[in-house]
């Protein structure tokens, strides 16, 4: 019997062969999708800070050679067996967080953490742990966060793929794949920011700016940005920020004191978007007694524990951890796309640079120098 199914594809990818080394453009082979998988032709991808974090990591879960990238937009090229919800030609975004839509968590409005296919940083595909990539010599290349989008073609599990309205411009649909959804979701889904409330955001990278955008859409009246880069003052204003604090310019005064004074008792919602235990504590201390909520979005970069005063937490404050801003990918990404198409959510301002795949290392340089919010990486340029 002849096999008319999808065949392996040869294409270009940016491969990372060792921690912290520039990515190399290589010809790789991408296997056909297996059961419950789709193969996607990536149109564009962008660089997220999590890619950089793992790119630098020498020890497990840092593993090489690897194809990074997890924020992307593409078109389904072929589907494996038992795939019903996608067909070749569908406009899609892959997501690092899966949604099976069947488990107790996926069925609950309270959670976005699928318990059937739990989130983990694996070197292979989520179901069988194997890879769909090999290099020119036939040696395996590892996956990243179930997406691996720094390649012209990738294979992704159906639980990690979301159909988007084809009216969405590719570069903007790409943003909904990770960073913008995380930040907007944190304000909209996790904190449930109300009109007239006050918000403090620690760290104005892409996620922090997306929190500001989400808070703006929710109608917050005070949106305070905290960052040690003075250039973030003008940038933040574009995203709805009303006040800016540069901790370096406060002298002896702690950040939390400045925020408590500015908000007459503390911000209703504080968001930590950097990943430093000291800042998490600052955010907590900046939140209002009685109902202040602190949402943690940053992974602590040194693995340090979060320490808060038990005396202060008894004053009715809470700390909430947030994965992907509480966004349920298959349900909420289409809503965010509609918010863009209805001119509520402004996505264009997140894109500060663009490069072709061959110049992907420039995107790393721009992010490391703090010059870019999001750099779109086009596969065909």
Coordinates of C-alpha atoms in Angstrom, one line a residue:
X1 CA 0.0 0.0 0.0
X2 CA 1.4 3.4 -1.0
X3 CA 1.7 6.1 1.7
X4 CA 0.3 9.3 0.5
X5 CA 0.6 11.0 3.9
X6 CA 2.8 14.1 4.6
X7 CA 6.6 13.6 3.9
X8 CA 9.5 15.0 5.8
X9 CA 10.3 18.7 4.9
X10 CA 13.8 20.2 4.5
X11 CA 13.8 23.8 5.5
X12 CA 15.9 26.5 7.3
X13 CA 16.0 27.0 11.1
X14 CA 18.0 29.0 13.6
X15 CA 19.6 26.3 15.7
X16 CA 21.2 27.0 19.1
X17 CA 24.1 24.5 19.7
X18 CA 25.4 25.8 23.1
X19 CA 24.2 28.0 25.9
X20 CA 24.6 31.7 25.1
X21 CA 26.0 31.1 21.7
X22 CA 24.7 32.9 18.6
X23 CA 22.1 30.9 16.7
X24 CA 23.2 29.3 13.4
X25 CA 21.0 29.2 10.3
X26 CA 21.1 25.5 9.2
X27 CA 19.1 23.3 6.9
X28 CA 17.1 20.8 9.0
X29 CA 14.6 18.1 8.4
X30 CA 11.1 18.4 10.0
X31 CA 9.2 15.1 10.3
X32 CA 5.5 14.7 9.4
X33 CA 3.0 15.3 12.2
X34 CA 2.1 12.2 14.3
X35 CA -1.3 11.5 15.8
X36 CA -2.8 14.6 17.4
X37 CA -0.2 16.9 15.9
X38 CA -0.1 19.5 13.2
X39 CA 2.8 20.8 11.1
X40 CA 2.8 24.5 10.7
X41 CA 4.5 26.8 8.2
X42 CA 5.7 29.7 10.3
X43 CA 5.1 33.1 8.7
X44 CA 6.7 35.1 11.5
X45 CA 7.9 34.7 15.1
X46 CA 9.2 37.0 17.7
X47 CA 11.7 36.9 20.5
X48 CA 10.3 36.7 24.1
X49 CA 12.4 37.1 27.2
X50 CA 11.8 33.4 28.1
X51 CA 13.7 32.4 25.0
X52 CA 16.7 34.4 26.3
X53 CA 16.4 32.9 29.8
X54 CA 16.6 29.3 28.5
X55 CA 19.2 30.3 25.8
X56 CA 21.6 31.3 28.6
X57 CA 20.9 28.2 30.7
X58 CA 23.8 25.7 30.9
X59 CA 22.1 23.1 33.1
X60 CA 18.9 21.2 32.6
X61 CA 16.2 22.2 31.6
X62 CA 18.7 24.0 29.4
X63 CA 19.5 21.4 26.7
X64 CA 21.2 21.6 23.4
X65 CA 21.2 21.6 20.4
X66 CA 17.8 23.2 20.4
X67 CA 15.3 25.2 18.3
X68 CA 14.0 28.1 20.4
X69 CA 11.0 30.4 19.8
X70 CA 7.5 30.1 21.2
X71 CA 5.7 33.3 20.0
X72 CA 4.6 32.8 16.4
X73 CA 2.0 32.9 13.7
X74 CA 1.7 30.4 10.9
X75 CA -0.5 28.4 8.6
X76 CA -1.3 24.7 9.1
X77 CA 0.6 22.7 6.4
X78 CA -0.5 19.2 7.2
X79 CA -2.2 17.3 10.1
X80 CA -1.6 14.0 11.7
X81 CA -4.2 11.3 12.5
X82 CA -7.2 12.0 14.7
X83 CA -6.9 15.8 14.1
X84 CA -10.4 17.1 13.6
X85 CA -10.2 20.8 14.7
X86 CA -7.5 21.9 12.2
X87 CA -7.0 21.6 8.4
X88 CA -4.3 22.6 6.0
X89 CA -4.5 26.4 5.4
X90 CA -5.8 27.3 8.8
X91 CA -4.3 30.5 10.3
X92 CA -3.0 29.6 13.8
X93 CA -0.9 30.7 16.7
X94 CA 1.0 28.0 18.7
X95 CA 1.1 28.5 22.5
X96 CA 3.5 27.1 25.2
X97 CA 0.5 26.4 27.5
X98 CA -1.8 23.6 26.3
X99 CA -5.5 23.3 26.7
X100 CA -7.1 19.8 26.3
X101 CA -10.6 21.3 27.0
X102 CA -11.6 18.1 28.8
X103 CA -9.9 17.9 32.2
X104 CA -11.3 19.4 35.4
X105 CA -9.0 22.4 35.1
X106 CA -9.8 23.1 31.4
X107 CA -13.5 22.9 32.2
X108 CA -13.3 25.3 35.1
X109 CA -13.3 29.1 34.7
X110 CA -11.0 29.3 37.7
X111 CA -7.9 27.7 36.1
X112 CA -5.9 27.8 32.8
X113 CA -3.5 25.0 34.0
X114 CA -4.5 21.9 32.1
X115 CA -4.1 18.9 34.5
X116 CA -4.2 16.2 31.8
X117 CA -1.1 17.5 29.9
X118 CA 0.7 19.4 32.6
X119 CA 3.0 22.3 31.8
X120 CA 6.7 21.3 31.8
X121 CA 9.8 22.4 30.0
X122 CA 10.5 19.3 28.0
X123 CA 13.1 18.6 25.3
X124 CA 10.5 16.8 23.1
X125 CA 6.9 16.6 22.1
X126 CA 4.3 16.7 25.0
X127 CA 2.8 13.2 24.4
X128 CA 5.7 11.0 23.6
X129 CA 8.8 13.0 24.5
X130 CA 10.4 12.5 21.1
X131 CA 11.6 15.1 18.6
X132 CA 10.3 16.0 15.1
X133 CA 13.6 17.8 14.1
X134 CA 16.9 16.5 12.9
X135 CA 20.0 18.4 11.5
X136 CA 21.8 17.9 8.2
X137 CA 23.7 14.9 9.7
X138 CA 20.5 13.3 10.9
X139 CA 21.1 14.0 14.5
X140 CA 18.2 15.0 16.7
X141 CA 17.4 18.6 17.6
X142 CA 15.5 19.4 20.8
X143 CA 12.2 21.2 21.0
X144 CA 11.4 24.3 23.2
X145 CA 8.1 24.7 25.2
X146 CA 6.2 22.5 22.7
X147 CA 6.5 25.2 20.0
X148 CA 10.0 25.8 18.5
X149 CA 9.2 28.6 16.1
X150 CA 12.6 29.7 15.0
X151 CA 12.2 27.5 11.9
X152 CA 10.3 27.7 8.6
X153 CA 8.3 24.6 9.7
X154 CA 7.5 23.1 13.1
X155 CA 5.3 20.4 14.5
X156 CA 3.0 21.2 17.5
X157 CA 0.5 19.2 19.5
X158 CA -3.1 20.1 18.8
X159 CA -3.6 21.2 22.5
X160 CA -1.0 23.9 21.9
X161 CA -2.5 25.4 18.7
X162 CA -5.2 28.1 18.4
X163 CA -7.1 29.1 15.3
X164 CA -7.2 32.9 14.8
X165 CA -9.3 35.1 12.6
X166 CA -7.4 35.3 9.2
X167 CA -8.2 39.1 9.2
X168 CA -5.5 39.4 11.9
X169 CA -2.2 40.8 10.4
X170 CA 0.5 38.0 10.9
X171 CA 2.9 40.1 13.0
X172 CA 0.1 41.1 15.4
X173 CA -1.5 37.7 15.7
X174 CA 2.0 36.5 16.6
X175 CA 2.0 38.8 19.7
X176 CA -1.1 37.0 21.1
X177 CA 0.9 33.8 21.2
X178 CA 2.7 34.7 24.4
X179 CA 3.8 38.1 25.8
X180 CA 0.9 40.4 25.1
X181 CA -1.7 37.7 26.1
X182 CA 0.2 37.2 29.3
X183 CA 0.2 40.8 30.3
X184 CA -3.3 41.8 29.1
X185 CA -4.6 38.6 30.6
X186 CA -3.1 39.3 34.0
X187 CA -5.0 42.5 34.2
X188 CA -8.2 41.3 32.6
X189 CA -8.5 37.6 33.7
X190 CA -6.3 37.2 36.8
X191 CA -6.6 40.5 38.6
X192 CA -10.0 41.5 37.1
X193 CA -9.0 45.2 37.2
X194 CA -12.1 47.4 37.6
X195 CA -12.8 50.8 36.2
X196 CA -11.4 53.6 38.4
X197 CA -8.9 51.3 40.2
X198 CA -5.2 51.9 40.7
X199 CA -2.5 49.7 39.3
X200 CA 1.3 49.5 39.9
X201 CA 3.5 47.6 37.4
X202 CA 7.1 46.6 38.3
X203 CA 9.1 46.2 35.1
X204 CA 8.1 47.7 31.8
X205 CA 9.3 45.1 29.3
X206 CA 6.8 43.6 26.8
X207 CA 4.8 41.9 29.5
X208 CA 4.7 44.9 31.9
X209 CA 3.6 47.2 29.0
X210 CA 0.9 44.6 28.1
X211 CA -0.3 44.7 31.7
X212 CA -0.6 48.5 31.3
X213 CA -2.5 48.0 28.1
X214 CA -4.8 45.5 29.8
X215 CA -5.4 47.9 32.8
X216 CA -6.1 50.7 30.3
X217 CA -8.8 48.6 28.5
X218 CA -10.3 47.6 31.9
X219 CA -10.6 51.3 32.8
X220 CA -8.0 51.7 35.5
X221 CA -7.6 55.4 36.5
X222 CA -4.1 55.3 37.8
X223 CA -1.5 53.1 36.1
X224 CA 1.9 53.5 37.7
X225 CA 5.0 52.1 35.9
X226 CA 8.2 51.3 37.9
X227 CA 11.4 50.8 35.9
X228 CA 15.1 51.8 36.3
X229 CA 15.3 52.7 32.6
X230 CA 14.3 56.3 32.2
X231 CA 13.4 55.8 28.5
X232 CA 10.4 53.7 29.7
X233 CA 8.7 56.9 30.8
X234 CA 7.8 58.1 27.3
X235 CA 7.2 54.5 26.1
X236 CA 4.9 53.6 28.9
X237 CA 2.6 56.6 28.2
X238 CA 1.7 55.0 24.9
X239 CA 0.3 52.0 26.7
X240 CA -1.8 54.0 29.2
X241 CA 0.7 54.5 32.0
X242 CA -0.3 57.7 33.9
X243 CA 2.6 57.8 36.4
X244 CA 6.2 56.7 36.3
X245 CA 8.7 55.9 39.1
X246 CA 12.4 55.4 38.6
X247 CA 13.6 53.8 41.9
X248 CA 17.1 55.3 41.3
X249 CA 15.6 58.8 41.5
X250 CA 13.8 58.3 44.9
X251 CA 16.9 58.8 47.0
X252 CA 16.3 57.1 50.4
X253 CA 12.6 56.6 49.9
X254 CA 11.5 53.0 49.2
X255 CA 9.4 52.4 46.1
X256 CA 6.5 51.1 48.1
X257 CA 6.3 54.3 50.1
X258 CA 6.1 56.4 47.0
X259 CA 3.3 54.2 45.6
X260 CA 1.4 54.2 48.9
X261 CA 1.6 58.1 48.9
X262 CA 0.6 58.3 45.3
X263 CA -2.4 56.1 45.7
X264 CA -3.6 57.3 49.1
X265 CA -3.0 54.0 50.9
X266 CA -1.6 51.5 48.3
X267 CA -2.4 50.3 44.8
X268 CA -5.4 48.0 44.3
X269 CA -3.4 45.8 42.0
X270 CA 0.3 45.3 41.8
X271 CA 2.1 43.3 39.1
X272 CA 5.7 42.0 39.3
X273 CA 7.0 41.5 35.7
X274 CA 10.7 41.1 36.2
X275 CA 11.3 38.0 38.4
X276 CA 13.2 39.3 41.5
X277 CA 12.1 38.3 45.0
X278 CA 12.9 41.8 46.3
X279 CA 10.7 43.4 43.7
X280 CA 7.9 40.9 44.5
X281 CA 8.1 42.1 48.1
X282 CA 8.1 45.7 47.0
X283 CA 5.0 45.1 44.9
X284 CA 3.3 43.4 47.9
X285 CA 4.2 46.3 50.2
X286 CA 2.8 48.7 47.6
X287 CA -0.6 47.1 47.6
X288 CA -3.5 48.4 49.7
X289 CA -4.5 47.0 53.0
X290 CA -7.9 45.2 52.9
X291 CA -8.0 44.2 49.3
X292 CA -4.6 44.8 47.6
X293 CA -3.7 42.0 45.2
X294 CA -0.2 41.3 44.0
X295 CA 0.1 39.3 40.8
X296 CA 3.4 37.6 40.2
X297 CA 4.3 37.2 36.5
X298 CA 8.1 36.9 36.6
X299 CA 10.0 33.7 37.3
X300 CA 12.5 34.5 40.0
X301 CA 15.7 34.7 38.0
X302 CA 18.0 33.4 40.8
X303 CA 15.6 30.8 42.2
X304 CA 15.2 32.9 45.4
X305 CA 12.1 32.4 47.6
X306 CA 9.4 35.1 47.9
X307 CA 9.4 36.4 51.5
X308 CA 6.5 38.5 52.7
X309 CA 5.6 39.7 56.1
X310 CA 2.9 37.5 57.8
X311 CA 1.9 40.6 59.7
X312 CA 1.2 42.5 56.5
X313 CA -0.6 39.6 54.8
X314 CA -3.0 39.5 57.7
X315 CA -4.1 43.0 56.7
X316 CA -6.2 41.3 53.9
X317 CA -3.6 41.5 51.1
X318 CA -3.1 38.6 48.7
X319 CA -0.4 37.3 46.4
X320 CA -1.4 35.4 43.2
X321 CA 0.8 33.5 40.9
X322 CA 0.0 33.8 37.3
X323 CA 0.9 31.5 34.4
X324 CA 0.2 33.0 31.0
X325 CA -1.9 35.7 32.7
X326 CA -4.8 33.3 33.5
X327 CA -5.5 33.1 29.7
X328 CA -7.1 29.9 28.5
X329 CA -5.5 29.8 25.0
X330 CA -8.3 28.3 22.8
X331 CA -11.0 30.4 24.5
X332 CA -9.3 33.7 25.1
X333 CA -6.9 34.3 22.2
X334 CA -9.8 34.6 19.8
X335 CA -11.4 37.1 22.2
X336 CA -8.2 39.2 22.3
X337 CA -8.0 39.0 18.5
X338 CA -11.6 40.4 18.4
X339 CA -10.6 43.2 20.8
X340 CA -7.8 44.1 18.3
X341 CA -10.2 44.0 15.3
X342 CA -12.7 46.1 17.3
X343 CA -9.9 48.7 17.9
X344 CA -10.0 48.2 21.7
X345 CA -6.7 46.4 22.0
X346 CA -3.8 48.3 20.4
X347 CA -1.2 45.9 19.2
X348 CA 0.9 47.8 16.7
X349 CA 2.8 49.8 19.4
X350 CA 4.4 46.6 20.8
X351 CA 6.4 46.0 17.6
X352 CA 9.5 48.2 17.7
X353 CA 11.8 46.3 15.2
X354 CA 11.7 43.6 12.5
X355 CA 14.4 41.4 11.0
X356 CA 14.6 38.4 8.6
X357 CA 15.4 34.9 10.0
X358 CA 19.1 35.2 8.8
X359 CA 19.5 38.2 11.1
X360 CA 17.8 36.6 14.2
X361 CA 20.8 37.3 16.4
X362 CA 20.1 41.0 15.9
X363 CA 16.8 40.4 17.7
X364 CA 18.7 39.0 20.6
X365 CA 21.1 42.0 20.7
X366 CA 18.2 44.5 20.7
X367 CA 16.4 42.7 23.5
X368 CA 19.5 42.3 25.6
X369 CA 20.3 46.0 25.2
X370 CA 16.8 46.9 26.3
X371 CA 16.1 48.6 22.9
X372 CA 13.2 46.5 21.6
X373 CA 9.8 45.7 23.0
X374 CA 9.0 43.1 20.3
X375 CA 11.1 42.3 17.3
X376 CA 9.2 40.5 14.5
X377 CA 11.3 37.8 12.8
X378 CA 10.0 37.1 9.2
X379 CA 10.7 33.7 7.7
X380 CA 10.8 34.9 4.1
X381 CA 12.8 38.1 4.4

